[in-house]
Coordinates of C-alpha atoms and ligand atoms in Angstrom, one line a residue:
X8 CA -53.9 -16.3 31.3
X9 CA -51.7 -12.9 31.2
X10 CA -51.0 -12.3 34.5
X11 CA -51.1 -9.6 36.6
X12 CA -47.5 -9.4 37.5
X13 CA -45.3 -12.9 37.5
X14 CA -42.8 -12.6 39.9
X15 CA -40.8 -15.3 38.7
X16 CA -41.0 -14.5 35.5
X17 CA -40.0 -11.1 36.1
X18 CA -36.9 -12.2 38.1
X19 CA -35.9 -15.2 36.0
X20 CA -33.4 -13.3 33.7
X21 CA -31.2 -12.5 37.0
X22 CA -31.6 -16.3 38.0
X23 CA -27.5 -17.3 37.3
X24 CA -26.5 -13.8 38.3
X25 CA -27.8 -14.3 41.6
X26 CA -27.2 -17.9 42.1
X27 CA -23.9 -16.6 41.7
X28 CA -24.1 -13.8 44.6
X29 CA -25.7 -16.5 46.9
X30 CA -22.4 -18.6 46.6
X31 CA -20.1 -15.7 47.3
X32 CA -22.4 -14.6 50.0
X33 CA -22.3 -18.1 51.8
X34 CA -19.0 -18.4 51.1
X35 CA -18.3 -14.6 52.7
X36 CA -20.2 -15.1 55.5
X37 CA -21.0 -11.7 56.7
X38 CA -24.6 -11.3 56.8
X39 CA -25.3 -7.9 58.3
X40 CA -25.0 -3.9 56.7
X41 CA -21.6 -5.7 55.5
X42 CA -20.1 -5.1 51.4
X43 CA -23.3 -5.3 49.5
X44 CA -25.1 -2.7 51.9
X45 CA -22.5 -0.3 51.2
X46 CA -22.0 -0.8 47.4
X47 CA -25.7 -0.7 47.1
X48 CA -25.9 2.3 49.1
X49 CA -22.9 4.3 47.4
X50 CA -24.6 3.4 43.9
X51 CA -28.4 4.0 44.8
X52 CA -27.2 7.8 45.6
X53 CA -25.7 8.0 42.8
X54 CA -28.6 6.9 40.7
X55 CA -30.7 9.3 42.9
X56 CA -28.3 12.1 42.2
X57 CA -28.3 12.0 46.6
X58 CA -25.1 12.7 48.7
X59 CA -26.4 9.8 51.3
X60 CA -28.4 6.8 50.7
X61 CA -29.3 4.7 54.1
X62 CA -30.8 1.3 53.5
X63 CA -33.8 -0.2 55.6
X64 CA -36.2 -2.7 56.0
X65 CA -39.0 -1.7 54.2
X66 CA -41.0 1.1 52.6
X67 CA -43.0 2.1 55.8
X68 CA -39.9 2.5 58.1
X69 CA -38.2 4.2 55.6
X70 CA -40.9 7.0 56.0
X71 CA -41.1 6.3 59.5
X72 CA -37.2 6.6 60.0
X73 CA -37.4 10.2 58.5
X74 CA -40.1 11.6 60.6
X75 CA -38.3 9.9 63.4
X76 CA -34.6 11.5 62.7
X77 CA -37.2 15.1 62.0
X78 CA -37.8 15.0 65.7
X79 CA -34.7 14.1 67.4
X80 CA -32.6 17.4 65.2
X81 CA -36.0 19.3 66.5
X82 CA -37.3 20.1 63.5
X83 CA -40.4 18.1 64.1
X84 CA -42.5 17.7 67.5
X85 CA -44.7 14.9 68.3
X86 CA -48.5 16.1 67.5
X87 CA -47.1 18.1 64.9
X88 CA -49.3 18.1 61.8
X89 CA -48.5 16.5 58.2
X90 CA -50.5 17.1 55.2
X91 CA -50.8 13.9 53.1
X92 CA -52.8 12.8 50.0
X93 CA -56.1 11.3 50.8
X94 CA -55.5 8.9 47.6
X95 CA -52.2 7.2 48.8
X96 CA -51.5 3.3 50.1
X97 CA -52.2 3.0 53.5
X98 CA -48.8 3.1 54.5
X99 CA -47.8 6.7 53.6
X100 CA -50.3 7.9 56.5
X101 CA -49.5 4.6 58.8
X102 CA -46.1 6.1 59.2
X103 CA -47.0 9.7 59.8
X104 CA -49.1 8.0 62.5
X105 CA -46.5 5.9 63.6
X106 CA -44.3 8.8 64.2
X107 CA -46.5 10.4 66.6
X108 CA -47.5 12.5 64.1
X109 CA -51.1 13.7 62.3
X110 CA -51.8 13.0 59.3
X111 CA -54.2 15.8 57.5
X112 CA -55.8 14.3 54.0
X113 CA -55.8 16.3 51.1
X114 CA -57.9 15.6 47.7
X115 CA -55.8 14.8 44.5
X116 CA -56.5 15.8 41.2
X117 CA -58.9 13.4 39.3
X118 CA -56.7 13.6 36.4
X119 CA -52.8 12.7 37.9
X120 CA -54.7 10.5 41.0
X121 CA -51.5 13.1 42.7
X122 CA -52.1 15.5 45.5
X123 CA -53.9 18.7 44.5
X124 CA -51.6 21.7 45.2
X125 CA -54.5 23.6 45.0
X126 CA -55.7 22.2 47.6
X127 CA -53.4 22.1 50.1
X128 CA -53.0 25.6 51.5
X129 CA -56.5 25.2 53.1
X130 CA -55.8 22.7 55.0
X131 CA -52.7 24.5 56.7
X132 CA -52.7 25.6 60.0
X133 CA -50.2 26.5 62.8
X134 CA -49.6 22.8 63.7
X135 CA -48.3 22.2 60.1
X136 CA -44.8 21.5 59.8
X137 CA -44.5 19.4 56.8
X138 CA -45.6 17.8 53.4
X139 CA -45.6 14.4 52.3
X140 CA -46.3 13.8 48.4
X141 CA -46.5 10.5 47.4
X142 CA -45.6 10.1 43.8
X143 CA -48.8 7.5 42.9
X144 CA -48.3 4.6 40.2
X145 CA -44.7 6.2 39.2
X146 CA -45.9 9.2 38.2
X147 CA -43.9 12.8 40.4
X148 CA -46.6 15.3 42.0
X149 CA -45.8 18.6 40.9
X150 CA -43.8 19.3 42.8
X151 CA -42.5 22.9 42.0
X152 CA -46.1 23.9 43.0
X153 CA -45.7 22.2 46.7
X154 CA -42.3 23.5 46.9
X155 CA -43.3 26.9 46.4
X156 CA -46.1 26.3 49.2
X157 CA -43.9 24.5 51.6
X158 CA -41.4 27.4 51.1
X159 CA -43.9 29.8 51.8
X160 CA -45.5 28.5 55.3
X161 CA -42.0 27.3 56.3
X162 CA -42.8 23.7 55.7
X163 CA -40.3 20.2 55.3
X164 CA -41.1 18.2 52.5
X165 CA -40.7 14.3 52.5
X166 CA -41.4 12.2 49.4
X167 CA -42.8 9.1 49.2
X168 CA -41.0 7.4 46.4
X169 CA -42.0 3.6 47.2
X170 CA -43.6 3.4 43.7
X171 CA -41.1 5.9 41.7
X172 CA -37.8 4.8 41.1
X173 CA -36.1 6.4 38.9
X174 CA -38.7 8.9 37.7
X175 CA -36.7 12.0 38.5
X176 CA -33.4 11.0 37.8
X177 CA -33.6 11.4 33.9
X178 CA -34.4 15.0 34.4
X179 CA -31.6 15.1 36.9
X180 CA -29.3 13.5 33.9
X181 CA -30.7 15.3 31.5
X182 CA -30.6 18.5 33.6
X183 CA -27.1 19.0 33.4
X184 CA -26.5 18.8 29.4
X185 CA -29.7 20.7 28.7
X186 CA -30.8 22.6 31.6
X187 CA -31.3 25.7 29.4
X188 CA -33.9 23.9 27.0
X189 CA -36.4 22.5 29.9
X190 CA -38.9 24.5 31.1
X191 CA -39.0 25.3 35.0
X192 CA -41.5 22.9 35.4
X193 CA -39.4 20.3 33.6
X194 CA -37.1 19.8 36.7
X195 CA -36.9 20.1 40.4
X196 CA -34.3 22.4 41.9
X197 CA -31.3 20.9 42.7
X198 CA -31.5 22.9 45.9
X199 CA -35.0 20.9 47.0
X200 CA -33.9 17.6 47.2
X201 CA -35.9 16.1 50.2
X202 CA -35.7 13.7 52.0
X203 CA -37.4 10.2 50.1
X204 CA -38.6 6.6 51.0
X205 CA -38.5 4.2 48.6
X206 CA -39.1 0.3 49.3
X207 CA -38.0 -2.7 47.6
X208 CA -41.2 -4.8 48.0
X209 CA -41.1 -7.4 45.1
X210 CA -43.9 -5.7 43.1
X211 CA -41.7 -2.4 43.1
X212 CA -40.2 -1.1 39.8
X213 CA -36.8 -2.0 41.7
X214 CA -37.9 -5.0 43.7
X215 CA -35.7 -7.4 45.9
X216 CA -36.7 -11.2 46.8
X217 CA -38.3 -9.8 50.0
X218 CA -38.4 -7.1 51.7
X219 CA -36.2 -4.0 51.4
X220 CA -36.4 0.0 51.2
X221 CA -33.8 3.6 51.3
X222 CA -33.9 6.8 52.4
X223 CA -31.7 8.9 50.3
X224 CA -31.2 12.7 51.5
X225 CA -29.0 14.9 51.0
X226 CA -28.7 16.5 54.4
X227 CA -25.5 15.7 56.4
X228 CA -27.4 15.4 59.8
X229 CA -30.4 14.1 59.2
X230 CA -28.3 11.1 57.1
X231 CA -26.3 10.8 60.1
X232 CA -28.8 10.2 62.5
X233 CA -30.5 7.8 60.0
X234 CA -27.9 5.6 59.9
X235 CA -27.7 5.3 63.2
X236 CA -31.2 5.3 63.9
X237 CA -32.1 1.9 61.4
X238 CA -29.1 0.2 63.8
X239 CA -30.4 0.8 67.3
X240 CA -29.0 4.1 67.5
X241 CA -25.8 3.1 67.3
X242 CA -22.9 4.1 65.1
X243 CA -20.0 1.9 67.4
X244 CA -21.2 -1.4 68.8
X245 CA -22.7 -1.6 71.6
X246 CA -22.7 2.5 72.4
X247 CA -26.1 3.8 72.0
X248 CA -26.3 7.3 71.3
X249 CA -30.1 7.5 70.6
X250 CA -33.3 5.3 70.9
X251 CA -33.1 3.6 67.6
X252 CA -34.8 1.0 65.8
X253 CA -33.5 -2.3 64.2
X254 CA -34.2 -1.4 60.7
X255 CA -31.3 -2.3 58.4
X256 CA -31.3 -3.2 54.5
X257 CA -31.0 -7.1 54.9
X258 CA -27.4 -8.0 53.1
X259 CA -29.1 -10.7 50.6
X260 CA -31.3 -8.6 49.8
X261 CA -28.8 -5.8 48.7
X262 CA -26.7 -8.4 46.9
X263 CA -29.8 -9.1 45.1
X264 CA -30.7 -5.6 44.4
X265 CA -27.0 -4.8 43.3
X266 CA -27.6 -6.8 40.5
X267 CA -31.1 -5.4 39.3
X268 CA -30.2 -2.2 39.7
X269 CA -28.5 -1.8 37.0
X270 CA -31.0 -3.2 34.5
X271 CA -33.8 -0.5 36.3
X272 CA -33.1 2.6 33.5
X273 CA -34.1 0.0 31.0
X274 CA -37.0 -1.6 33.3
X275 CA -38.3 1.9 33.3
X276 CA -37.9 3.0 29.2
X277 CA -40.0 -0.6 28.7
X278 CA -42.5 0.4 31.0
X279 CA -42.8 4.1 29.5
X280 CA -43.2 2.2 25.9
X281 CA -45.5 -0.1 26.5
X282 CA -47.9 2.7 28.5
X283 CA -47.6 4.8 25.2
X284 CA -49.2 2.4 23.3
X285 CA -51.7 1.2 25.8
X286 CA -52.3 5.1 25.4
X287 CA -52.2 5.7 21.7
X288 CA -54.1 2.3 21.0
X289 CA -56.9 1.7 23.4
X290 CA -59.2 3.8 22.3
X291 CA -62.9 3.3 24.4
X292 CA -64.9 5.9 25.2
X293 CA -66.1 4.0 28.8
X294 CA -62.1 4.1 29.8
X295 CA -60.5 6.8 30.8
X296 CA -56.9 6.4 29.8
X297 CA -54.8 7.8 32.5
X298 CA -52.6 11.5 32.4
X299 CA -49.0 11.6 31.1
X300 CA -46.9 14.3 30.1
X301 CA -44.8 12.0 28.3
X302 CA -41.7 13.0 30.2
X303 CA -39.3 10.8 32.4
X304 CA -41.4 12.2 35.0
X305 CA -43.4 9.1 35.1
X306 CA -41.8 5.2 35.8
X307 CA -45.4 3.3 35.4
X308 CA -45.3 1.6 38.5
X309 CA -48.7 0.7 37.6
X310 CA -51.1 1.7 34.4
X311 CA -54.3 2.6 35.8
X312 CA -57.3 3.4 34.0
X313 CA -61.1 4.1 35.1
X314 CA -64.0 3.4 34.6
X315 CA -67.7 3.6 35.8
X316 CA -68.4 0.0 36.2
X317 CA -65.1 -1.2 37.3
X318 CA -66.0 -4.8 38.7
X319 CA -67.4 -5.6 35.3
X320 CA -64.5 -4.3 33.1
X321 CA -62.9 -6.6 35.3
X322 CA -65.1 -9.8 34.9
X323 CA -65.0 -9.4 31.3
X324 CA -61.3 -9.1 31.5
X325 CA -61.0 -12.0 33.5
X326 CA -63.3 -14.2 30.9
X327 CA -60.7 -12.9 28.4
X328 CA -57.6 -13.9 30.2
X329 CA -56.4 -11.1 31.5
X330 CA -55.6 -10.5 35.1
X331 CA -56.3 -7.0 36.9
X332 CA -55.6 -5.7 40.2
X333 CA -57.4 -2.8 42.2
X334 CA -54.9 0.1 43.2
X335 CA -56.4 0.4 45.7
X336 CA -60.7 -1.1 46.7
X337 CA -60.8 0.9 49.8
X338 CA -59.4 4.7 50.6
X339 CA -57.2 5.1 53.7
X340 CA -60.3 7.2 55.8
X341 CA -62.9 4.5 54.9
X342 CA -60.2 1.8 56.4
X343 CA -61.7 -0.2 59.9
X344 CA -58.1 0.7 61.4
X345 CA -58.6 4.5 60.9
X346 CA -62.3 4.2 62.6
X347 CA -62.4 7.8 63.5
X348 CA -62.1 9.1 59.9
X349 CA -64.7 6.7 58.8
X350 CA -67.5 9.7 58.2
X351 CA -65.2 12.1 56.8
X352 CA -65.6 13.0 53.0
X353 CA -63.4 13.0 50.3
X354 CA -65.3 12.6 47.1
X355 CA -62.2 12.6 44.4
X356 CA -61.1 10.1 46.3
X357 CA -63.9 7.8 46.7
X358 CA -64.8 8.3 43.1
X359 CA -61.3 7.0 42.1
X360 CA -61.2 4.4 44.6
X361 CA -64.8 3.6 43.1
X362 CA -63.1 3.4 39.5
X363 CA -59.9 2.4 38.6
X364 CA -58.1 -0.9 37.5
X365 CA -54.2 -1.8 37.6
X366 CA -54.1 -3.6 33.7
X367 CA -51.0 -5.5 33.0
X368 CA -47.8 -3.7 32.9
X369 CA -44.4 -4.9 33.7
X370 CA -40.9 -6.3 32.1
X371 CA -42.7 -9.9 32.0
X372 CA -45.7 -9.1 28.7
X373 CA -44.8 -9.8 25.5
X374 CA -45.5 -8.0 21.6
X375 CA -48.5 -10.1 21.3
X376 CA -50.3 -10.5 25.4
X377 CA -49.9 -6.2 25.3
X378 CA -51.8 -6.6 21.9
X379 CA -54.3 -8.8 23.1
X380 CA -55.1 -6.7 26.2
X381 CA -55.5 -3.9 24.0
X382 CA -57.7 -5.8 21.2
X383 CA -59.7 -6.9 24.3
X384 CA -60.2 -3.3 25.9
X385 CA -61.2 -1.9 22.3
X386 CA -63.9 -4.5 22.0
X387 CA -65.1 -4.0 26.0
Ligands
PLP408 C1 -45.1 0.0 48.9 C2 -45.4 1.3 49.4 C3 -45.0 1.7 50.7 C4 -44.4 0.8 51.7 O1 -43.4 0.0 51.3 P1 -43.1 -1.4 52.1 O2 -41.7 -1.8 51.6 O3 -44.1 -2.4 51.7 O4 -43.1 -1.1 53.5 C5 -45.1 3.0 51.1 N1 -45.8 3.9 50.3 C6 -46.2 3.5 49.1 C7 -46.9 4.6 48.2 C8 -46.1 2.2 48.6 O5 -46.6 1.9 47.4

């Protein structure tokens, strides 16, 4: 059986690196935002090309934590509305929500499964104060389009990240050595770095051995009232400056994540070449392969692909040996917990929760299970 994504097998080439950390760490004895938070922090920025990285505890509060430090500087009220894509994971609108914010859906395109720019000036109105693109299956939204639009109606932009590590920062690196020779859609302006989640869930391109996640920003105040906010408000012990949260980057963790980050540039390339032959080789006229520039723009946090009758692809899969995942069965309005969008409509949406299937893609395949599950698609 290929799997869908082994876990163990994923992290066993780290296994002596971080036995290693776990003796020093037992032996150190400081388990809270102590050494490894900060190195980890310092180095994620840098990767990020971000003044300030502030590690969390997850993904969701990570977005939550912005929104959060948005309203205490002012710049966000509660009620204040938040356009986000209909075609997200849950928790991208769960933390808009959380925030005492609404969340107003927008359609993507059928093509990237990525917010429609197109479609988001309709849905502005004079509650909307901000954006929140979430960069689906490793692949950026355009996001010179939504900056232009955010610009225009005065809005904040906050990216979702959780599934895109590293997908900007080779146009970053590669931005200052060729800047000249990319087109303008090519890079973001420096200028428009937002705010950005990520999380360090184990299935994550950059995953820890449990839970985990960063803000990085490059704002002064907002990073200061991050970092106190994830440590209950507080900056000196025991004087609390503002309601905070207990939120922090867990110090195992960080050790942990220390160690893969470094090997994540790499994780990345082998991801982009292995989804270039799934796209150059499978070759079916029932799948529809999914969109790629072929730029860095994309870290193939999952490969998705669609099709009309997606439980059967699956079966036969299954009978084959292959293991696939649905990213994701049910959209976020037709969710039980979000009752009162339940009869709202959005069709791109539906269609693509309808269709699509995660195949097999991660550090863990080797030469001959990424030819099998292409010799097995060509014969579906
Ligand atoms: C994983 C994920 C999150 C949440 O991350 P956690 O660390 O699980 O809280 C948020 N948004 C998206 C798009 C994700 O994929």
């Amino acid at each position: 059986m290929i799997h869908f994504l082994n876990l163990k097998k994923i992290n066993q080439p780290f296994e002596f690196a971080f036995q290693d950390k776990m003796k020093q760490f037992l032996e150190g004895g400081w388990y809270i935002l102590g050494n490894e938070v900060k190195q980890f922090e310092k180095d994620f920025a840098s990767y990020c090309g971000s003044k300030y990285c502030i590690g969390v505890g997850n993904g969701l509060d990570a977005l939550v934590l912005i929104f959060k430090a948005y309203i205490h500087l002012g710049k966000l009220q509660k009620g204040d509305e938040v356009i986000v894509p209909a075609n997200t994971y849950i928790a991208s609108i769960l933390a808009v929500l959380q925030a005492d914010l609404i969340p107003v859906l927008v359609e993507p395109r059928l093509e990237t499964y990525n917010i429609n720019p197109e479609e988001i000036e309709a849905k502005i109105s004079s509650k909307t104060k901000a954006i929140l693109p979430v960069h689906l299956y490793g692949q950026l939204c355009e996001m010179k389009a939504i900056n232009e639009i955010a610009q225009k109606h005065n809005l904040l932009v906050i990216e979702d990240a959780a599934q895109s590590h590293g997908a900007r920062f080779s146009v970053q690196c590669s931005l200052k050595s060729v800047q000249s020779e990319l087109s303008d859609e090519a890079h973001p302006s420096p200028n428009t770095h937002h705010p950005t989640a990520y999380s360090f869930y184990p299935g994550k391109n950059l995953g820890a051995l449990g839970d985990g996640g960063a803000i990085t920003t490059n704002d002064d105040a907002l990073a200061e009232v991050l970092f106190s906010l994830r440590n209950y408000g507080s900056k000196v012990k025991y004087e609390n400056e503002i309601l905070g949260v207990n939120s922090r980057l867990d110090e195992l963790q960080a050790a942990f994540l220390n160690i893969k980050l470094k090997h994540l540039e790499a994780e990345n390339e082998f991801r982009r070449r292995v989804a270039k032959q799934y796209l150059s080789e499978i070759k079916n006229d029932k799948i529809t392969l999914p969109y790629w520039d072929l730029s860095n723009n994309h870290v193939f946090h999952l490969f998705v692909i669609r099709t009309s009758n997606r439980n059967h692809l699956q079966d036969y899969l299954k009978e084959n040996g292959i293991e696939t995942m649905i990213h994701y069965p049910i959209p976020p309005h037709k969710q039980k917990a979000l009752s009162n969008w339940n009869n709202l409509s959005f069709p791109i949406t539906e269609k693509i929760h309808d269709e699509v299937l995660s195949i097999p893609l991660n550090s863990g395949l080797t030469v001959s299970e990424i030819q099998h599950i292409i010799t097995v698609l060509n014969k579906y």
